[in-house]
Amino acid sequence: MRGTLWIVLGLFPLVDGHPTLKTNQNSLETADAALNHQSGSLNSVLHLDDTEKAALEPTRVDPAFPMKELNTSHYPATRAARVAQHYLNYHHGSPSKWFMVHDIKKASSEDIPEVGTKYHVQFSVQEQATKEIVGNCTAEILFRQTEEQSAPEVNCTCDDLLKIETSDADHALYHHIKHQPEPMTGMDIPDSQGNIPKEMEPFWYLGGIGASFIMWQQSNESTLYNMVHVHSVKQLNSENDLLAFDYVVLLHDMVSQEIIHWHMQVAWNPTQGVKVTQCHLLPKGTMKQPSAEKHKI
Amino acid sequence: MNLVTEQYKDVVTQDVLGMTYENQTINYLKIGEKSDKPKKVIWMDCGIHAREWISPAFCQWFVKELLENYKTDEKISRFFQNMDFYVVPLLNMDGYNYTWMENRLWRKSRSPSPVSNCSCFGTDLNRNFDASWNSIGASQNCCSEIFCGSKAESESEVKAVVDLVGRIKNDILCFLTIHSYGQLILMPYGHPNKTAPNHDEHLKLGQNAANAIKQKHGTSYRVGPPSQILYPNSGSSRDWARDIGIEFSFTFELRDNGTFGFKLPEDQIQPTCEEAMAGVTTIVEYVHNKQFGSAAAATVALWSTVLASYLSLLVLVQ
């Protein structure tokens, strides 16, 4: 492909519920390494050498494929930024750290014939627990023209991401869970009134980070996803030092207004971060609907 | 609602808008200084989508604010003299009930499917109005959350709005419909090929409202037609209101931006209502002043009349 110098960090097509990892041209790390959380800047996560670092430079614009400036409050920019948010959360979120797009500063898109549309977005994010705002994020999001849903390819960097320091909280939580006599369980987070018991908050965040993987994979130019409900969470046995959980989560797509149920298994520890090990879509109607209080109006 | 009507009977009348599919009575409040002459109207409806619980909460807050302040707040007092507020606190009662009893995330009405080969319930009331009905951003699949019905105005809840609003449309200065979530102020139209003749005025007014919202608690609301800032759609009450000639028509999508979505926690109810109140008041004040002149202009007019009377008296006495 002419004129495109972006790095693809891995494609994660969902094959019968098991995410398989496919590296693409220019992808210089395995997806496993990409999912490891390292200390240091985002660039160092990939252990890039100089050539690889040069490849991460912003795309040079090819005059044959003109860039179109986008209105930052219009939905094409909003949808592209949301994909970057999901990507960012999956790679950098934790039970103590969850980001939302705060403000879109600049956005543009280019149509690449026979490939798809690539968006360039500059935005700030807000971390939900600390309320801190991380200012300088840039992302490139490529939506490929495919018959079937394929995950958008994302390249996203944020300058001050590491100023949000949660490793103490993450380690404390990890040890707390590890030392419980019984595996944890939870249901209906939040409840109908939006309440979340304090001890359930990390599992809500963790569900959100795992769901971010699914939302990233399922996104295209006609979707805008949020997680609206953790139907259930159950801790699983795990032999290694990763904690494992079984989740059923409900996602809301703003564009179709549909509520979509996903079953996923999530592995986590503070050093390796979050990984979705299995996921599959539940057909509409299999799950009991989010419980409502039995009050007569 | 009955208590409010009783306590404030000088300024509140309760009336029947219509019936839901399950035969529940949809009530509305008419709020303003009582008058024999027809008055101009501000319309507000809440709870058209069942799961958007902050919406009926806001209508209640709005009514409370008006009634607690109309005697002491000069602006609201003027509003009450010159206009009536028609408020439907909960339009989709069947759906709302269903969110309490069965499914917190229900959106549509609770009427059964009109087609034999499709067994799901409910029509999206905000796709069922006769405004480019079933053209874009709606579905003919009865299981879809945006199923627009077998025909426009098939739903009794929609018919109820259409009957009353249609009857008094020449008196309605502004049509407001309250939803969540998304933090948006939407103006006509949902269809990408349609632009309101007063598009620019809508946009400016919407932006003023968004500024007033931001001043309250720092919350950002985006402003524009859904075809640009959200998604193309058709059959909405806001578009229908504009189509029948109501000059200003807005949809408010209240907090939040997706963290809690429809399940806004209790501690956000009041701030959300306070900021929405600021936004709505900005719009109401503008449309009121456009029709009746501002308080300052009214004062000038009053003194001019007094002066003119005095001068003509002087001339007579000469």
XYZ file of C-alpha atoms in Angstrom:
615
model
C 0.000 0.000 0.000
C 1.402 3.338 -1.028
C 2.028 6.074 1.468
C 1.015 4.256 4.605
C 3.673 3.885 7.249
C 1.614 2.919 10.259
C 2.310 -0.080 12.431
C -0.393 -2.639 12.897
C -0.208 -4.122 16.342
C -2.155 -7.211 15.473
C -5.451 -8.321 14.146
C -7.688 -10.232 16.473
C -10.432 -11.847 14.409
C -12.766 -13.839 16.584
C -12.902 -17.424 15.410
C -15.576 -19.409 17.171
C -15.033 -17.549 20.408
C -11.291 -17.918 20.604
C -9.428 -14.817 19.676
C -6.592 -15.775 17.375
C -3.737 -13.486 16.784
C -2.522 -12.590 13.325
C 0.384 -10.328 12.702
C 0.297 -8.057 9.727
C 2.991 -6.555 7.556
C 5.130 -4.096 9.566
C 3.976 -5.621 12.832
C 7.200 -6.254 14.582
C 6.019 -7.784 17.817
C 3.835 -10.720 18.565
C 0.475 -9.776 19.955
C 1.397 -11.419 23.255
C 4.277 -9.046 23.737
C 2.050 -6.157 22.704
C -0.342 -7.111 25.459
C 2.336 -7.102 28.122
C 2.345 -3.967 30.144
C 5.795 -2.609 30.697
C 6.974 0.298 32.757
C 8.241 3.160 30.639
C 6.704 5.000 27.743
C 4.162 3.493 25.413
C 6.761 3.223 22.662
C 9.010 1.084 24.818
C 6.201 -1.444 25.286
C 6.965 -2.640 21.792
C 10.776 -2.833 22.286
C 11.204 -1.002 18.998
C 14.520 -0.506 17.307
C 15.269 2.637 15.314
C 13.693 1.447 12.059
C 10.587 0.433 13.877
C 10.446 3.752 15.714
C 10.696 5.601 12.388
C 7.743 3.565 11.140
C 5.650 4.969 13.980
C 6.081 8.503 12.660
C 2.818 10.172 11.559
C 1.672 9.169 8.111
C 2.924 11.340 5.343
C -0.030 12.548 3.306
C -0.171 11.246 -0.222
C -1.715 13.920 -2.480
C -3.489 11.209 -4.435
C -5.546 10.395 -1.315
C -6.494 13.784 0.090
C -7.154 14.243 3.790
C -10.558 15.553 4.713
C -10.766 17.733 7.791
C -13.616 16.542 10.047
C -15.828 18.532 12.379
C -14.816 17.263 15.835
C -18.380 17.295 17.120
C -19.752 15.266 14.206
C -20.234 11.539 14.475
C -17.473 10.267 12.168
C -14.883 11.780 14.535
C -16.798 10.631 17.639
C -16.984 7.043 16.415
C -13.326 6.875 15.423
C -12.221 8.343 18.767
C -14.369 5.802 20.617
C -12.509 2.983 18.862
C -9.218 4.506 20.004
C -10.661 4.669 23.547
C -11.502 0.953 23.478
C -8.042 0.158 22.165
C -6.377 2.327 24.812
C -8.399 0.739 27.603
C -7.604 -2.789 26.513
C -3.890 -2.063 26.356
C -3.572 0.211 29.379
C -6.607 -0.262 31.546
C -6.781 -2.221 34.788
C -9.202 -2.749 37.672
C -8.030 0.688 38.881
C -7.753 2.529 35.595
C -10.409 3.187 32.946
C -10.326 5.929 30.304
C -13.056 7.831 28.476
C -12.521 10.253 25.610
C -12.747 13.741 27.143
C -12.396 16.138 24.230
C -11.649 15.692 20.530
C -9.293 18.420 19.399
C -8.709 17.600 15.754
C -9.849 14.943 13.322
C -9.411 14.085 9.667
C -10.006 11.125 7.390
C -8.733 9.772 4.123
C -10.375 7.286 1.790
C -7.893 4.686 0.591
C -9.322 3.059 -2.546
C -9.882 -0.684 -2.268
C -8.691 -0.595 1.332
C -10.995 1.502 3.475
C -11.017 4.761 5.400
C -8.316 5.905 7.778
C -9.050 8.407 10.525
C -6.552 10.607 12.334
C -7.740 11.895 15.682
C -6.184 14.049 18.401
C -7.992 13.903 21.706
C -7.733 14.007 25.467
C -8.924 11.263 27.812
C -10.153 11.312 31.383
C -9.383 8.498 33.799
C -12.558 7.530 35.645
C -11.195 6.799 39.140
C -8.783 9.705 39.548
C -10.636 12.082 37.201
C -7.217 13.040 35.798
C -7.106 14.262 32.240
C -4.396 13.008 29.937
C -3.994 15.631 27.276
C -2.164 14.541 24.231
C -3.427 11.414 22.523
C -3.125 10.789 18.813
C -4.584 7.838 17.026
C -4.871 6.414 13.558
C -7.835 4.149 13.006
C -8.251 2.184 9.784
C -11.696 0.767 8.991
C -11.223 -1.765 6.226
C -13.839 -2.306 3.518
C -14.714 -5.932 4.166
C -17.839 -8.017 3.702
C -17.669 -9.376 7.228
C -16.949 -7.399 10.356
C -13.221 -6.976 10.821
C -11.545 -5.213 13.716
C -10.354 -1.679 12.977
C -6.584 -1.389 12.959
C -5.429 1.111 15.528
C -2.230 2.918 16.320
C -2.567 5.111 19.398
C -0.100 7.027 21.575
C -0.676 9.273 24.575
C 2.077 11.500 25.919
C 1.298 11.521 29.613
C -0.418 8.188 30.054
C 1.981 7.055 32.738
C 1.261 9.985 35.014
C -1.793 7.963 36.024
C -0.037 5.666 38.463
C -2.173 2.828 39.741
C 0.239 -0.033 40.246
C -0.014 0.165 44.053
C -3.788 -0.100 43.890
C -3.560 -2.912 41.341
C -1.066 -4.894 43.428
C -3.093 -4.404 46.586
C -6.230 -5.613 44.817
C -4.416 -8.595 43.339
C -3.168 -9.703 46.737
C -6.534 -9.116 48.327
C -8.274 -11.359 45.758
C -5.539 -14.005 45.895
C -5.947 -14.344 49.652
C -9.715 -14.673 49.795
C -10.935 -18.075 51.035
C -13.671 -18.263 48.397
C -13.645 -17.300 44.708
C -15.490 -14.005 44.238
C -18.808 -13.649 42.440
C -20.986 -10.684 41.552
C -24.143 -9.835 39.636
C -25.877 -6.817 38.130
C -23.211 -4.159 38.242
C -24.444 -1.432 38.317
C -27.933 -2.129 39.675
C -31.038 -0.510 38.202
C -30.365 2.758 40.001
C -26.720 2.926 38.932
C -25.351 1.861 42.324
C -22.119 -0.095 42.562
C -20.946 -1.423 45.952
C -17.418 -0.201 46.616
C -15.970 -3.721 46.686
C -17.458 -4.421 43.231
C -15.956 -1.384 41.524
C -12.687 -3.076 40.472
C -14.674 -5.911 38.901
C -16.808 -3.377 37.056
C -13.624 -1.737 35.738
C -12.113 -5.125 34.854
C -15.296 -6.060 32.990
C -15.113 -2.737 31.185
C -11.500 -3.312 30.152
C -12.264 -6.842 28.921
C -15.359 -5.521 27.150
C -13.158 -2.879 25.504
C -11.445 -5.680 23.623
C -14.801 -6.908 22.314
C -16.005 -3.397 21.522
C -12.790 -2.665 19.634
C -13.130 -5.871 17.639
C -16.793 -5.272 16.853
C -16.522 -1.607 15.902
C -16.901 -0.166 12.431
C -17.917 3.205 11.023
C -21.568 2.492 11.873
C -21.221 1.641 15.549
C -20.701 3.465 18.842
C -20.295 1.047 21.751
C -20.463 1.351 25.530
C -20.660 -1.317 28.180
C -23.915 -0.782 30.080
C -24.066 -3.705 32.461
C -22.065 -6.503 34.008
C -24.668 -9.235 34.242
C -22.389 -11.605 36.148
C -18.783 -12.115 37.162
C -17.329 -15.259 38.667
C -13.748 -15.942 39.627
C -12.305 -19.055 38.007
C -9.588 -21.382 39.244
C -6.203 -20.600 37.797
C -2.970 -22.472 38.309
C -0.560 -19.738 37.281
C -0.182 -16.269 38.779
C -2.914 -14.789 36.597
C -6.342 -14.256 38.120
C -9.148 -15.474 35.862
C -12.797 -14.429 35.674
C -15.860 -15.460 33.759
C -18.063 -12.529 32.714
C -21.345 -11.905 30.985
C -21.479 -8.268 29.871
C -24.098 -6.193 28.078
C -22.962 -3.738 25.426
C -25.052 -0.888 24.033
C -24.571 0.208 20.442
C -25.828 3.794 20.253
C -26.410 3.685 16.486
C -28.669 0.623 16.326
C -29.757 1.100 19.981
C -29.337 -2.643 20.435
C -28.220 -4.318 23.652
C -25.807 -7.134 22.888
C -24.802 -9.885 25.313
C -21.251 -11.265 25.368
C -19.753 -14.054 27.404
C -16.012 -13.633 28.026
C -13.157 -14.964 30.098
C -10.610 -12.483 31.296
C -7.144 -13.022 32.755
C -5.308 -10.363 34.766
C -2.349 -9.607 36.901
C -0.778 -6.211 37.610
C 2.337 -6.819 35.501
C 0.827 -8.468 32.470
C -2.345 -6.423 32.346
C -5.706 -7.615 31.040
C -6.234 -10.295 28.416
C -9.475 -11.679 27.013
C -8.807 -15.405 26.640
C -12.203 -16.396 25.243
C -15.339 -14.613 24.126
C -18.499 -15.333 22.232
C -21.735 -13.574 21.387
C -24.839 -14.788 23.184
C -27.980 -14.895 21.023
C -30.658 -12.360 21.947
C -32.980 -13.897 24.519
C -30.658 -16.534 26.003
C -29.884 -14.467 29.039
C -32.404 -13.369 31.595
C -32.775 -9.623 31.179
C -31.067 -7.240 33.613
C -33.048 -7.598 36.785
C -35.378 -4.862 37.768
C -36.712 -4.233 41.228
C -40.218 -5.498 41.705
C -41.946 -2.250 42.472
C -45.418 -1.377 41.382
C -45.692 2.099 39.854
C -48.934 14.601 40.138
C -52.299 14.932 41.841
C -50.639 16.467 44.893
C -48.863 19.056 42.792
C -52.062 19.921 40.958
C -53.883 20.303 44.261
C -51.166 22.295 46.019
C -50.675 24.711 43.143
C -54.186 24.806 41.762
C -53.913 28.506 41.004
C -51.448 27.804 38.266
C -51.680 24.073 37.503
C -54.319 22.093 35.652
C -54.022 18.355 35.049
C -55.566 16.825 31.969
C -55.624 13.594 30.005
C -53.368 13.376 26.956
C -54.469 9.903 25.885
C -54.062 6.206 26.630
C -51.195 3.778 26.385
C -51.488 0.385 24.693
C -52.069 -1.241 28.115
C -54.828 1.303 28.796
C -52.970 3.464 31.270
C -53.968 7.118 31.322
C -51.277 9.496 30.108
C -51.619 12.746 32.014
C -50.116 16.140 31.336
C -49.833 19.347 33.348
C -50.737 22.780 32.057
C -48.772 25.307 34.116
C -49.142 29.087 33.987
C -51.344 31.985 35.157
C -54.894 31.033 34.309
C -56.455 33.070 31.554
C -59.617 33.166 29.446
C -57.661 34.022 26.371
C -55.567 31.410 24.524
C -51.925 31.640 25.518
C -48.692 30.762 23.809
C -47.290 27.378 24.810
C -43.980 25.735 25.659
C -44.210 21.961 25.189
C -42.084 19.468 27.083
C -42.432 15.688 27.106
C -40.346 13.154 29.023
C -40.015 9.378 29.166
C -40.682 8.521 25.522
C -37.936 5.858 25.804
C -38.547 3.631 28.787
C -34.963 2.999 29.965
C -33.971 6.690 29.981
C -34.922 7.180 33.625
C -33.243 10.592 34.047
C -35.779 11.985 31.553
C -38.988 11.685 33.650
C -36.865 12.730 36.635
C -36.031 15.955 34.807
C -39.663 16.746 33.996
C -40.438 16.474 37.691
C -37.499 18.741 38.537
C -38.587 21.240 35.887
C -42.128 21.427 37.266
C -40.791 21.755 40.819
C -38.474 24.615 39.809
C -41.255 26.500 38.055
C -43.714 26.116 40.903
C -41.271 26.906 43.694
C -40.079 30.078 41.990
C -42.859 31.624 39.945
C -43.844 34.042 42.697
C -40.323 35.230 43.450
C -38.429 34.890 40.193
C -39.239 37.756 37.854
C -38.353 35.820 34.734
C -40.535 32.826 35.573
C -43.294 35.162 36.656
C -43.282 36.765 33.199
C -43.274 33.339 31.585
C -46.338 32.383 33.633
C -48.183 35.528 32.600
C -47.565 35.193 28.904
C -47.310 31.440 28.341
C -48.447 28.050 29.519
C -46.055 25.158 30.013
C -47.531 21.863 28.831
C -45.535 19.097 30.515
C -45.980 15.366 29.917
C -43.937 13.853 32.765
C -44.040 10.291 31.403
C -45.263 9.453 27.922
C -44.259 5.777 27.569
C -45.823 4.548 30.805
C -46.096 0.919 29.662
C -42.428 0.775 28.763
C -41.340 2.517 31.956
C -43.346 0.077 34.042
C -41.652 -2.761 32.165
C -38.228 -1.386 33.101
C -39.194 -1.670 36.772
C -40.898 -5.075 36.550
C -39.026 -7.050 33.903
C -36.201 -5.519 31.921
C -34.303 -2.408 33.000
C -33.031 -1.815 29.462
C -36.383 -1.843 27.620
C -36.775 1.091 25.178
C -39.939 0.784 23.130
C -43.678 0.709 23.765
C -45.327 -2.571 24.805
C -47.726 -3.092 21.968
C -47.587 -6.539 20.327
C -46.107 -7.061 16.910
C -48.357 -5.997 14.041
C -46.929 -8.696 11.754
C -47.678 -12.382 12.053
C -44.200 -13.725 11.296
C -42.489 -11.580 13.933
C -43.185 -12.164 17.600
C -41.340 -9.373 19.447
C -43.064 -6.579 21.333
C -42.833 -2.844 21.078
C -42.478 0.015 18.635
C -39.875 2.761 18.997
C -42.144 5.724 19.726
C -39.470 8.126 18.494
C -39.471 6.535 15.064
C -43.262 6.347 14.808
C -44.078 10.011 14.064
C -45.040 11.092 10.566
C -41.750 12.799 9.722
C -40.038 11.127 6.778
C -41.364 7.980 8.467
C -39.459 4.743 7.783
C -36.992 6.441 5.421
C -33.675 6.150 7.275
C -32.322 5.157 10.690
C -35.346 2.997 11.464
C -36.274 -0.653 10.998
C -39.202 -2.686 9.761
C -38.040 -5.663 11.827
C -40.379 -5.821 14.830
C -37.560 -7.159 17.035
C -35.358 -4.143 16.356
C -34.962 -1.462 19.034
C -35.712 1.105 16.331
C -38.767 -0.647 14.858
C -40.866 2.218 13.510
C -44.227 0.423 13.541
C -46.479 -0.854 10.779
C -47.332 2.722 9.850
C -46.743 6.237 11.162
C -48.771 7.050 14.303
C -49.656 3.379 14.819
C -48.948 3.759 18.551
C -51.604 5.208 20.850
C -48.944 7.139 22.800
C -47.827 8.881 19.600
C -51.419 9.516 18.573
C -52.034 11.177 21.933
C -49.197 13.671 21.342
C -50.195 14.258 17.722
C -53.814 14.980 18.646
C -53.091 17.654 21.236
C -50.014 19.235 19.662
C -51.719 19.229 16.273
C -54.697 21.058 17.742
C -52.658 23.830 19.434
C -49.666 23.959 17.069
C -50.207 27.608 16.172
C -49.729 28.540 19.807
C -46.638 26.430 20.505
C -43.493 28.547 20.536
C -41.115 25.675 21.256
C -41.279 21.858 21.359
C -38.875 20.137 23.755
C -38.460 16.394 24.157
C -36.162 14.905 26.807
C -34.005 11.771 26.421
C -30.729 10.232 27.560
C -27.853 9.556 27.204
C -25.198 11.379 25.193
C -25.057 14.994 26.358
C -26.471 16.446 23.154
C -28.858 19.198 22.092
C -30.391 17.973 18.844
C -32.234 20.150 16.347
C -34.131 19.272 13.152
C -33.578 17.171 11.098
C -32.610 13.526 11.441
C -32.727 13.081 7.683
C -29.430 14.101 6.047
C -31.173 15.750 3.090
C -33.391 18.014 5.136
C -32.435 21.350 6.676
C -34.787 23.544 8.682
C -35.348 27.046 7.229
C -34.249 28.474 10.589
C -31.321 26.074 10.935
C -28.840 28.816 11.875
C -31.113 30.240 14.527
C -31.619 26.756 15.996
C -27.874 26.186 16.049
C -27.122 29.510 17.740
C -29.857 28.993 20.304
C -28.707 25.427 20.958
C -25.156 26.616 21.451
C -26.305 29.283 23.903
C -28.128 26.574 25.827
C -25.006 24.370 25.802
C -22.956 27.291 27.151
C -25.456 27.778 29.974
C -25.205 24.047 30.756
C -21.417 24.180 30.828
C -21.446 27.141 33.205
C -23.458 25.160 35.724
C -21.220 22.140 36.380
C -18.699 22.105 33.534
C -20.542 19.464 31.516
C -20.057 19.604 27.739
C -23.033 19.156 25.452
C -22.665 18.961 21.656
C -25.200 20.775 19.446
C -26.485 19.994 15.967
C -28.873 17.952 13.845
C -28.696 14.183 14.506
C -27.827 13.579 10.859
C -24.470 15.210 11.644
C -23.707 14.650 15.311
C -25.362 11.340 16.169
C -26.910 9.224 13.389
C -29.389 9.786 10.571
C -32.927 8.951 11.647
C -36.571 9.550 10.794
C -39.959 9.532 12.466
C -38.895 11.528 15.517
C -41.262 13.756 17.480
C -38.844 16.685 17.190
C -38.792 16.539 13.386
C -42.566 16.112 13.209
C -43.067 19.175 15.394
C -40.858 21.271 13.121
C -42.631 19.888 10.047
C -46.065 20.998 11.267
C -44.767 24.518 11.709
C -43.620 24.811 15.320
C -40.772 27.291 15.028
C -38.323 25.758 17.511
C -37.891 22.081 18.255
C -35.132 20.448 20.312
C -34.264 17.043 21.712
C -32.168 17.032 24.882
C -29.999 13.962 25.466
C -28.974 14.282 29.111
C -26.018 12.720 31.014
C -23.849 10.815 30.786
C -21.458 9.961 27.985
C -21.509 6.182 28.410
C -19.887 5.440 31.784
C -23.235 4.584 33.389
C -25.394 5.321 30.342
C -29.061 4.749 31.118
C -28.315 3.835 34.730
C -27.245 7.228 35.990
C -26.426 7.006 39.712
C -28.452 8.922 42.249
C -25.763 11.454 43.057
C -25.847 12.684 39.448
C -29.598 13.262 39.260
C -29.609 16.703 40.816
C -26.606 18.157 38.951
C -27.945 16.759 35.679
C -31.333 18.363 36.298
C -29.758 21.668 37.363
C -27.685 21.963 34.212
C -30.539 20.835 31.959
C -32.729 23.467 33.638
C -30.160 26.116 32.735
C -30.160 24.955 29.127
C -33.939 24.765 28.833
C -34.382 28.166 30.500
C -32.034 29.742 27.958
C -34.202 28.416 25.141
C -37.510 29.291 26.804
C -36.318 32.817 27.533
C -35.231 33.365 23.941
C -38.481 32.164 22.384
C -40.495 34.091 24.964
C -38.607 37.345 24.322
C -38.818 36.861 20.593
C -42.598 36.731 20.932
C -43.236 39.189 23.760
C -40.106 41.333 23.925
C -37.606 41.209 26.745
C -38.212 42.585 30.245
C -35.995 45.564 29.434
C -37.877 46.207 26.218
C -41.152 45.821 28.099
C -40.035 48.403 30.644
C -39.076 50.846 27.898
C -42.408 50.239 26.213
C -44.209 50.831 29.478
C -42.433 54.140 30.174
C -42.951 55.246 26.581
C -46.675 54.672 27.027
C -46.665 56.632 30.272
C -44.728 59.489 28.669
C -46.981 59.566 25.644
C -50.060 59.681 27.886
C -48.533 62.511 29.935
C -47.618 64.505 26.838
C -51.057 64.058 25.291
C -52.554 65.144 28.609
C -50.387 68.258 28.558
C -51.536 69.047 25.018
C -55.172 68.654 26.063
C -54.741 70.931 29.040
C -53.130 73.690 26.922
